[in-house]
Amino acid sequence: MLVEYIKWLRGKVGHDYVILNFAGAIIQDESRRLLLQKRGDNHQWGFPGGCIEIGESAEETAIREIKEETGFDISINGMIGVYSKYFHEYPNGDKAQTIGVFFDCSLNGGEMKIDESETLDLEFFDVEHIPPLFHQKHYDALEDFLNNKRGVYR
């Protein structure tokens, strides 16, 4: 459904800027390491998550996307924040102002699974060894998470 919607939308606006809404998760394991996903579209690290589909809440999106991209089931502990003034150009030339809702999450089941299309790799990292992240929005959410800020809006 989402792919068809984006194809339809891009058929109308081409590569021009659109607003896209995302939900993502910062997930800690029992050792307090953070789960990162090496993305299939740009081969860079970031927090798992994805585009909110029509009829879906941000919370539902985070739960669905984490299951699809990582194989894990999660519990949402709370919202870290809403990150709304960020711009991105995709490898195909599409441009978007991206709005991301990031959640603080815990693992509650499932098994790590790499699908090799959206996800090239998954790894838990100690906070001191986080690799470069693909987007400033992810850096800002990480900073807020580490500083125990909640209800952030940027």
Short mmCIF file of N, CA and C in Angstrom, two decimals:
data_model
loop_
_atom_site.label_atom_id
_atom_site.label_comp_id
_atom_site.label_asym_id
_atom_site.label_seq_id
_atom_site.Cartn_x
_atom_site.Cartn_y
_atom_site.Cartn_z
N MET A 1 0.82 -1.19 0.00
CA MET A 1 0.00 0.00 0.00
C MET A 1 0.87 1.26 0.00
N LEU A 2 1.89 1.29 0.89
CA LEU A 2 2.74 2.47 0.99
C LEU A 2 3.52 2.71 -0.29
N VAL A 3 4.09 1.66 -0.86
CA VAL A 3 4.86 1.82 -2.10
C VAL A 3 3.97 2.39 -3.19
N GLU A 4 2.75 1.91 -3.29
CA GLU A 4 1.83 2.42 -4.30
C GLU A 4 1.48 3.88 -4.03
N TYR A 5 1.31 4.23 -2.77
CA TYR A 5 1.00 5.61 -2.42
C TYR A 5 2.16 6.53 -2.82
N ILE A 6 3.37 6.14 -2.46
CA ILE A 6 4.53 6.97 -2.80
C ILE A 6 4.71 7.05 -4.31
N LYS A 7 4.50 5.94 -5.03
CA LYS A 7 4.56 5.99 -6.51
C LYS A 7 3.51 6.95 -7.06
N TRP A 8 2.30 6.88 -6.52
CA TRP A 8 1.22 7.77 -6.95
C TRP A 8 1.61 9.22 -6.66
N LEU A 9 2.07 9.49 -5.44
CA LEU A 9 2.45 10.84 -5.05
C LEU A 9 3.60 11.35 -5.92
N ARG A 10 4.62 10.54 -6.13
CA ARG A 10 5.76 10.95 -6.95
C ARG A 10 5.35 11.14 -8.41
N GLY A 11 4.32 10.42 -8.85
CA GLY A 11 3.79 10.62 -10.20
C GLY A 11 3.21 12.01 -10.39
N LYS A 12 2.77 12.60 -9.30
CA LYS A 12 2.19 13.95 -9.33
C LYS A 12 3.24 15.04 -9.14
N VAL A 13 4.23 14.80 -8.27
CA VAL A 13 5.18 15.86 -7.92
C VAL A 13 6.60 15.62 -8.42
N GLY A 14 6.85 14.47 -9.02
CA GLY A 14 8.20 14.17 -9.46
C GLY A 14 9.14 14.05 -8.27
N HIS A 15 10.33 14.64 -8.40
CA HIS A 15 11.33 14.56 -7.34
C HIS A 15 11.23 15.73 -6.36
N ASP A 16 10.25 16.64 -6.54
CA ASP A 16 10.12 17.81 -5.68
C ASP A 16 9.91 17.41 -4.22
N TYR A 17 10.10 18.38 -3.33
CA TYR A 17 9.92 18.14 -1.91
C TYR A 17 8.48 17.76 -1.56
N VAL A 18 8.35 16.74 -0.73
CA VAL A 18 7.10 16.36 -0.09
C VAL A 18 7.41 16.16 1.39
N ILE A 19 6.39 16.13 2.20
CA ILE A 19 6.57 15.82 3.62
C ILE A 19 6.28 14.33 3.81
N LEU A 20 7.23 13.63 4.41
CA LEU A 20 7.07 12.21 4.73
C LEU A 20 7.21 12.04 6.23
N ASN A 21 6.36 11.20 6.79
CA ASN A 21 6.32 10.96 8.23
C ASN A 21 6.85 9.56 8.55
N PHE A 22 7.75 9.51 9.53
CA PHE A 22 8.40 8.27 9.91
C PHE A 22 8.26 8.02 11.41
N ALA A 23 8.42 6.78 11.79
CA ALA A 23 8.51 6.41 13.20
C ALA A 23 9.73 5.51 13.36
N GLY A 24 10.49 5.75 14.41
CA GLY A 24 11.69 4.97 14.66
C GLY A 24 11.81 4.59 16.12
N ALA A 25 12.73 3.67 16.39
CA ALA A 25 12.88 3.14 17.74
C ALA A 25 14.35 3.13 18.15
N ILE A 26 14.58 3.57 19.37
CA ILE A 26 15.88 3.39 20.00
C ILE A 26 15.68 2.26 21.00
N ILE A 27 16.36 1.15 20.72
CA ILE A 27 16.12 -0.10 21.46
C ILE A 27 17.40 -0.50 22.18
N GLN A 28 17.28 -0.76 23.48
CA GLN A 28 18.41 -1.24 24.26
C GLN A 28 18.25 -2.72 24.55
N ASP A 29 19.38 -3.43 24.56
CA ASP A 29 19.34 -4.82 25.01
C ASP A 29 19.63 -4.85 26.51
N GLU A 30 19.74 -6.06 27.07
CA GLU A 30 19.93 -6.20 28.52
C GLU A 30 21.28 -5.62 28.98
N SER A 31 22.21 -5.43 28.05
CA SER A 31 23.51 -4.83 28.39
C SER A 31 23.54 -3.33 28.12
N ARG A 32 22.39 -2.76 27.80
CA ARG A 32 22.23 -1.32 27.54
C ARG A 32 22.90 -0.88 26.24
N ARG A 33 23.18 -1.84 25.36
CA ARG A 33 23.69 -1.50 24.03
C ARG A 33 22.51 -1.13 23.15
N LEU A 34 22.76 -0.32 22.12
CA LEU A 34 21.71 0.17 21.25
C LEU A 34 21.72 -0.57 19.92
N LEU A 35 20.52 -0.91 19.44
CA LEU A 35 20.37 -1.61 18.17
C LEU A 35 20.42 -0.62 17.02
N LEU A 36 21.32 -0.88 16.07
CA LEU A 36 21.38 -0.10 14.83
C LEU A 36 21.19 -1.01 13.64
N GLN A 37 20.67 -0.42 12.59
CA GLN A 37 20.38 -1.11 11.34
C GLN A 37 21.24 -0.50 10.24
N LYS A 38 21.95 -1.35 9.50
CA LYS A 38 22.63 -0.88 8.28
C LYS A 38 21.60 -0.97 7.17
N ARG A 39 21.26 0.19 6.64
CA ARG A 39 20.14 0.32 5.71
C ARG A 39 20.48 -0.20 4.31
N GLY A 40 19.49 -0.76 3.66
CA GLY A 40 19.67 -1.26 2.31
C GLY A 40 19.73 -0.18 1.26
N ASP A 41 19.10 0.98 1.51
CA ASP A 41 19.04 2.02 0.48
C ASP A 41 20.32 2.84 0.39
N ASN A 42 21.02 3.03 1.51
CA ASN A 42 22.23 3.87 1.44
C ASN A 42 23.44 3.24 2.12
N HIS A 43 23.29 2.02 2.63
CA HIS A 43 24.38 1.25 3.23
C HIS A 43 25.00 1.97 4.43
N GLN A 44 24.20 2.76 5.14
CA GLN A 44 24.66 3.47 6.32
C GLN A 44 23.84 3.05 7.54
N TRP A 45 24.38 3.34 8.72
CA TRP A 45 23.74 2.95 9.97
C TRP A 45 22.71 3.98 10.42
N GLY A 46 21.67 3.49 11.07
CA GLY A 46 20.65 4.33 11.66
C GLY A 46 19.78 3.49 12.58
N PHE A 47 18.86 4.15 13.25
CA PHE A 47 17.92 3.42 14.09
C PHE A 47 16.83 2.82 13.20
N PRO A 48 16.36 1.63 13.52
CA PRO A 48 15.32 1.03 12.69
C PRO A 48 14.01 1.80 12.79
N GLY A 49 13.26 1.75 11.72
CA GLY A 49 11.97 2.43 11.65
C GLY A 49 11.57 2.59 10.20
N GLY A 50 10.49 3.29 9.96
CA GLY A 50 10.05 3.46 8.59
C GLY A 50 8.88 4.41 8.47
N CYS A 51 8.40 4.51 7.25
CA CYS A 51 7.36 5.46 6.87
C CYS A 51 6.00 5.04 7.44
N ILE A 52 5.29 6.02 7.98
CA ILE A 52 3.94 5.78 8.49
C ILE A 52 3.01 5.57 7.30
N GLU A 53 2.27 4.47 7.32
CA GLU A 53 1.33 4.17 6.26
C GLU A 53 -0.02 4.83 6.57
N ILE A 54 -0.79 5.07 5.55
CA ILE A 54 -2.11 5.68 5.72
C ILE A 54 -2.94 4.79 6.64
N GLY A 55 -3.56 5.41 7.64
CA GLY A 55 -4.40 4.69 8.59
C GLY A 55 -3.65 4.14 9.78
N GLU A 56 -2.36 4.39 9.88
CA GLU A 56 -1.53 3.84 10.93
C GLU A 56 -1.07 4.95 11.88
N SER A 57 -0.94 4.63 13.16
CA SER A 57 -0.37 5.59 14.11
C SER A 57 1.15 5.46 14.09
N ALA A 58 1.84 6.44 14.66
CA ALA A 58 3.29 6.38 14.77
C ALA A 58 3.71 5.16 15.60
N GLU A 59 2.99 4.89 16.68
CA GLU A 59 3.29 3.75 17.53
C GLU A 59 3.14 2.43 16.75
N GLU A 60 2.04 2.29 16.02
CA GLU A 60 1.82 1.08 15.22
C GLU A 60 2.92 0.92 14.16
N THR A 61 3.33 2.03 13.57
CA THR A 61 4.39 1.99 12.57
C THR A 61 5.69 1.48 13.18
N ALA A 62 6.07 2.03 14.32
CA ALA A 62 7.32 1.60 14.96
C ALA A 62 7.30 0.10 15.25
N ILE A 63 6.22 -0.38 15.82
CA ILE A 63 6.12 -1.81 16.15
C ILE A 63 6.20 -2.66 14.88
N ARG A 64 5.46 -2.27 13.84
CA ARG A 64 5.45 -3.03 12.58
C ARG A 64 6.82 -3.00 11.90
N GLU A 65 7.38 -1.81 11.78
CA GLU A 65 8.65 -1.66 11.07
C GLU A 65 9.78 -2.41 11.78
N ILE A 66 9.82 -2.36 13.10
CA ILE A 66 10.87 -3.07 13.82
C ILE A 66 10.73 -4.57 13.59
N LYS A 67 9.52 -5.07 13.62
CA LYS A 67 9.32 -6.50 13.36
C LYS A 67 9.78 -6.86 11.94
N GLU A 68 9.37 -6.05 10.95
CA GLU A 68 9.73 -6.33 9.56
C GLU A 68 11.23 -6.24 9.32
N GLU A 69 11.87 -5.23 9.89
CA GLU A 69 13.27 -4.95 9.58
C GLU A 69 14.26 -5.70 10.45
N THR A 70 13.83 -6.12 11.65
CA THR A 70 14.78 -6.74 12.57
C THR A 70 14.37 -8.13 13.06
N GLY A 71 13.08 -8.45 12.98
CA GLY A 71 12.58 -9.71 13.53
C GLY A 71 12.20 -9.63 15.00
N PHE A 72 12.50 -8.49 15.64
CA PHE A 72 12.23 -8.34 17.07
C PHE A 72 10.83 -7.81 17.33
N ASP A 73 10.26 -8.25 18.45
CA ASP A 73 9.05 -7.66 19.00
C ASP A 73 9.51 -6.64 20.04
N ILE A 74 8.82 -5.51 20.09
CA ILE A 74 9.23 -4.47 21.03
C ILE A 74 8.04 -4.00 21.88
N SER A 75 8.41 -3.41 23.01
CA SER A 75 7.46 -2.68 23.84
C SER A 75 7.89 -1.23 23.80
N ILE A 76 6.93 -0.34 23.69
CA ILE A 76 7.22 1.08 23.68
C ILE A 76 7.16 1.60 25.11
N ASN A 77 8.28 2.15 25.57
CA ASN A 77 8.36 2.69 26.93
C ASN A 77 7.90 4.14 26.99
N GLY A 78 8.01 4.83 25.88
CA GLY A 78 7.61 6.23 25.83
C GLY A 78 8.18 6.90 24.59
N MET A 79 7.70 8.09 24.33
CA MET A 79 8.17 8.84 23.17
C MET A 79 9.36 9.70 23.57
N ILE A 80 10.41 9.63 22.77
CA ILE A 80 11.55 10.51 22.97
C ILE A 80 11.20 11.89 22.43
N GLY A 81 10.74 11.92 21.17
CA GLY A 81 10.39 13.21 20.62
C GLY A 81 9.93 13.15 19.18
N VAL A 82 9.57 14.33 18.70
CA VAL A 82 9.16 14.53 17.31
C VAL A 82 10.20 15.46 16.68
N TYR A 83 10.76 15.01 15.56
CA TYR A 83 11.85 15.71 14.89
C TYR A 83 11.34 16.10 13.50
N SER A 84 11.10 17.41 13.31
CA SER A 84 10.30 17.81 12.15
C SER A 84 10.97 18.72 11.13
N LYS A 85 12.12 19.27 11.41
CA LYS A 85 12.72 20.22 10.46
C LYS A 85 14.00 19.62 9.88
N TYR A 86 13.82 18.53 9.16
CA TYR A 86 14.94 17.78 8.58
C TYR A 86 14.63 17.52 7.11
N PHE A 87 15.67 17.57 6.31
CA PHE A 87 15.50 17.41 4.86
C PHE A 87 16.39 16.27 4.39
N HIS A 88 15.91 15.57 3.37
CA HIS A 88 16.65 14.41 2.89
C HIS A 88 16.48 14.29 1.38
N GLU A 89 17.56 13.94 0.71
CA GLU A 89 17.48 13.60 -0.71
C GLU A 89 17.86 12.14 -0.85
N TYR A 90 16.97 11.37 -1.45
CA TYR A 90 17.15 9.94 -1.61
C TYR A 90 18.05 9.64 -2.80
N PRO A 91 18.64 8.44 -2.84
CA PRO A 91 19.55 8.11 -3.95
C PRO A 91 18.93 8.28 -5.35
N ASN A 92 17.60 8.14 -5.46
CA ASN A 92 16.94 8.29 -6.77
C ASN A 92 16.60 9.74 -7.10
N GLY A 93 16.96 10.69 -6.22
CA GLY A 93 16.70 12.11 -6.48
C GLY A 93 15.45 12.66 -5.81
N ASP A 94 14.61 11.78 -5.23
CA ASP A 94 13.43 12.25 -4.51
C ASP A 94 13.88 13.09 -3.31
N LYS A 95 13.13 14.17 -3.06
CA LYS A 95 13.45 15.05 -1.93
C LYS A 95 12.26 15.09 -0.98
N ALA A 96 12.59 15.19 0.32
CA ALA A 96 11.51 15.23 1.31
C ALA A 96 11.95 15.99 2.55
N GLN A 97 10.97 16.66 3.15
CA GLN A 97 11.13 17.10 4.53
C GLN A 97 10.59 15.93 5.34
N THR A 98 11.45 15.39 6.19
CA THR A 98 11.06 14.19 6.93
C THR A 98 10.74 14.56 8.37
N ILE A 99 9.64 14.01 8.83
CA ILE A 99 9.22 14.19 10.22
C ILE A 99 9.31 12.81 10.87
N GLY A 100 10.08 12.74 11.94
CA GLY A 100 10.28 11.46 12.62
C GLY A 100 9.81 11.51 14.05
N VAL A 101 9.09 10.47 14.45
CA VAL A 101 8.69 10.28 15.83
C VAL A 101 9.55 9.13 16.35
N PHE A 102 10.38 9.41 17.36
CA PHE A 102 11.26 8.38 17.92
C PHE A 102 10.75 7.94 19.28
N PHE A 103 10.79 6.61 19.47
CA PHE A 103 10.33 6.00 20.70
C PHE A 103 11.48 5.31 21.42
N ASP A 104 11.42 5.32 22.74
CA ASP A 104 12.31 4.55 23.62
C ASP A 104 11.64 3.18 23.75
N CYS A 105 12.35 2.13 23.36
CA CYS A 105 11.73 0.80 23.30
C CYS A 105 12.59 -0.27 23.98
N SER A 106 11.92 -1.34 24.36
CA SER A 106 12.58 -2.52 24.93
C SER A 106 12.23 -3.73 24.08
N LEU A 107 13.14 -4.68 24.06
CA LEU A 107 12.87 -5.96 23.38
C LEU A 107 11.94 -6.78 24.25
N ASN A 108 10.97 -7.46 23.59
CA ASN A 108 10.13 -8.36 24.36
C ASN A 108 9.84 -9.66 23.62
N GLY A 109 10.71 -10.00 22.68
CA GLY A 109 10.55 -11.26 21.96
C GLY A 109 11.08 -11.17 20.56
N GLY A 110 10.80 -12.23 19.82
CA GLY A 110 11.27 -12.31 18.45
C GLY A 110 12.72 -12.76 18.39
N GLU A 111 13.22 -12.79 17.17
CA GLU A 111 14.58 -13.26 16.93
C GLU A 111 15.19 -12.42 15.83
N MET A 112 16.45 -12.02 16.01
CA MET A 112 17.10 -11.16 15.03
C MET A 112 17.07 -11.80 13.64
N LYS A 113 16.62 -10.98 12.67
CA LYS A 113 16.48 -11.46 11.29
C LYS A 113 16.90 -10.32 10.37
N ILE A 114 17.76 -10.63 9.42
CA ILE A 114 18.20 -9.64 8.43
C ILE A 114 17.56 -9.99 7.10
N ASP A 115 16.76 -9.06 6.55
CA ASP A 115 16.02 -9.37 5.32
C ASP A 115 16.82 -9.09 4.04
N GLU A 116 17.96 -8.43 4.14
CA GLU A 116 18.88 -8.17 3.04
C GLU A 116 18.33 -7.26 1.94
N SER A 117 17.15 -6.68 2.12
CA SER A 117 16.69 -5.66 1.18
C SER A 117 16.66 -4.32 1.89
N GLU A 118 15.81 -4.18 2.89
CA GLU A 118 15.79 -2.96 3.70
C GLU A 118 16.91 -2.96 4.73
N THR A 119 17.32 -4.14 5.16
CA THR A 119 18.31 -4.28 6.21
C THR A 119 19.48 -5.11 5.71
N LEU A 120 20.68 -4.52 5.73
CA LEU A 120 21.88 -5.26 5.34
C LEU A 120 22.58 -5.87 6.55
N ASP A 121 22.43 -5.22 7.71
CA ASP A 121 23.06 -5.73 8.92
C ASP A 121 22.34 -5.13 10.13
N LEU A 122 22.39 -5.84 11.23
CA LEU A 122 21.88 -5.38 12.52
C LEU A 122 22.95 -5.65 13.55
N GLU A 123 23.14 -4.69 14.44
CA GLU A 123 24.15 -4.89 15.47
C GLU A 123 23.82 -4.03 16.68
N PHE A 124 24.09 -4.59 17.86
CA PHE A 124 23.99 -3.83 19.09
C PHE A 124 25.34 -3.19 19.37
N PHE A 125 25.33 -1.88 19.64
CA PHE A 125 26.56 -1.13 19.88
C PHE A 125 26.56 -0.53 21.27
N ASP A 126 27.74 -0.56 21.92
CA ASP A 126 27.91 0.22 23.13
C ASP A 126 27.81 1.68 22.73
N VAL A 127 27.28 2.50 23.62
CA VAL A 127 27.08 3.92 23.33
C VAL A 127 28.39 4.59 22.90
N GLU A 128 29.50 4.17 23.49
CA GLU A 128 30.80 4.77 23.17
C GLU A 128 31.31 4.36 21.78
N HIS A 129 30.68 3.39 21.14
CA HIS A 129 31.16 2.88 19.86
C HIS A 129 30.12 2.96 18.75
N ILE A 130 29.22 3.92 18.84
CA ILE A 130 28.19 4.10 17.80
C ILE A 130 28.89 4.54 16.51
N PRO A 131 28.65 3.85 15.40
CA PRO A 131 29.25 4.28 14.13
C PRO A 131 28.56 5.54 13.60
N PRO A 132 29.11 6.17 12.57
CA PRO A 132 28.43 7.33 11.99
C PRO A 132 27.01 6.96 11.56
N LEU A 133 26.08 7.86 11.85
CA LEU A 133 24.67 7.65 11.50
C LEU A 133 24.36 8.39 10.21
N PHE A 134 23.35 7.92 9.48
CA PHE A 134 23.09 8.43 8.15
C PHE A 134 22.38 9.77 8.11
N HIS A 135 21.80 10.23 9.22
CA HIS A 135 21.00 11.46 9.15
C HIS A 135 21.06 12.21 10.48
N GLN A 136 21.06 13.52 10.42
CA GLN A 136 21.12 14.36 11.62
C GLN A 136 19.97 14.08 12.58
N LYS A 137 18.81 13.75 12.04
CA LYS A 137 17.65 13.43 12.88
C LYS A 137 17.98 12.29 13.85
N HIS A 138 18.74 11.30 13.38
CA HIS A 138 19.12 10.17 14.22
C HIS A 138 20.11 10.61 15.31
N TYR A 139 21.05 11.47 14.94
CA TYR A 139 21.99 12.01 15.94
C TYR A 139 21.24 12.78 17.03
N ASP A 140 20.28 13.60 16.62
CA ASP A 140 19.53 14.40 17.59
C ASP A 140 18.69 13.53 18.51
N ALA A 141 18.05 12.50 17.96
CA ALA A 141 17.26 11.59 18.79
C ALA A 141 18.17 10.83 19.76
N LEU A 142 19.34 10.43 19.29
CA LEU A 142 20.30 9.73 20.15
C LEU A 142 20.73 10.64 21.30
N GLU A 143 21.08 11.87 20.98
CA GLU A 143 21.49 12.82 22.02
C GLU A 143 20.39 13.01 23.06
N ASP A 144 19.16 13.17 22.61
CA ASP A 144 18.05 13.34 23.55
C ASP A 144 17.84 12.09 24.39
N PHE A 145 17.95 10.93 23.76
CA PHE A 145 17.80 9.66 24.49
C PHE A 145 18.86 9.55 25.58
N LEU A 146 20.12 9.81 25.20
CA LEU A 146 21.22 9.67 26.15
C LEU A 146 21.14 10.69 27.30
N ASN A 147 20.57 11.85 27.01
CA ASN A 147 20.41 12.89 28.04
C ASN A 147 19.08 12.78 28.78
N ASN A 148 18.38 11.67 28.54
CA ASN A 148 17.11 11.36 29.20
C ASN A 148 16.06 12.44 28.98
N LYS A 149 16.11 13.07 27.82
CA LYS A 149 15.08 14.05 27.47
C LYS A 149 13.91 13.31 26.83
N ARG A 150 12.72 13.69 27.20
CA ARG A 150 11.52 13.08 26.63
C ARG A 150 10.55 14.20 26.29
N GLY A 151 9.71 13.93 25.29
CA GLY A 151 8.74 14.94 24.86
C GLY A 151 9.39 16.07 24.09
N VAL A 152 10.51 15.77 23.45
CA VAL A 152 11.25 16.76 22.68
C VAL A 152 10.47 17.07 21.39
N TYR A 153 10.53 18.29 20.97
CA TYR A 153 10.01 18.63 19.65
C TYR A 153 10.97 19.62 19.02
N ARG A 154 11.45 19.26 17.84
CA ARG A 154 12.41 20.10 17.10
C ARG A 154 11.92 20.32 15.70
#
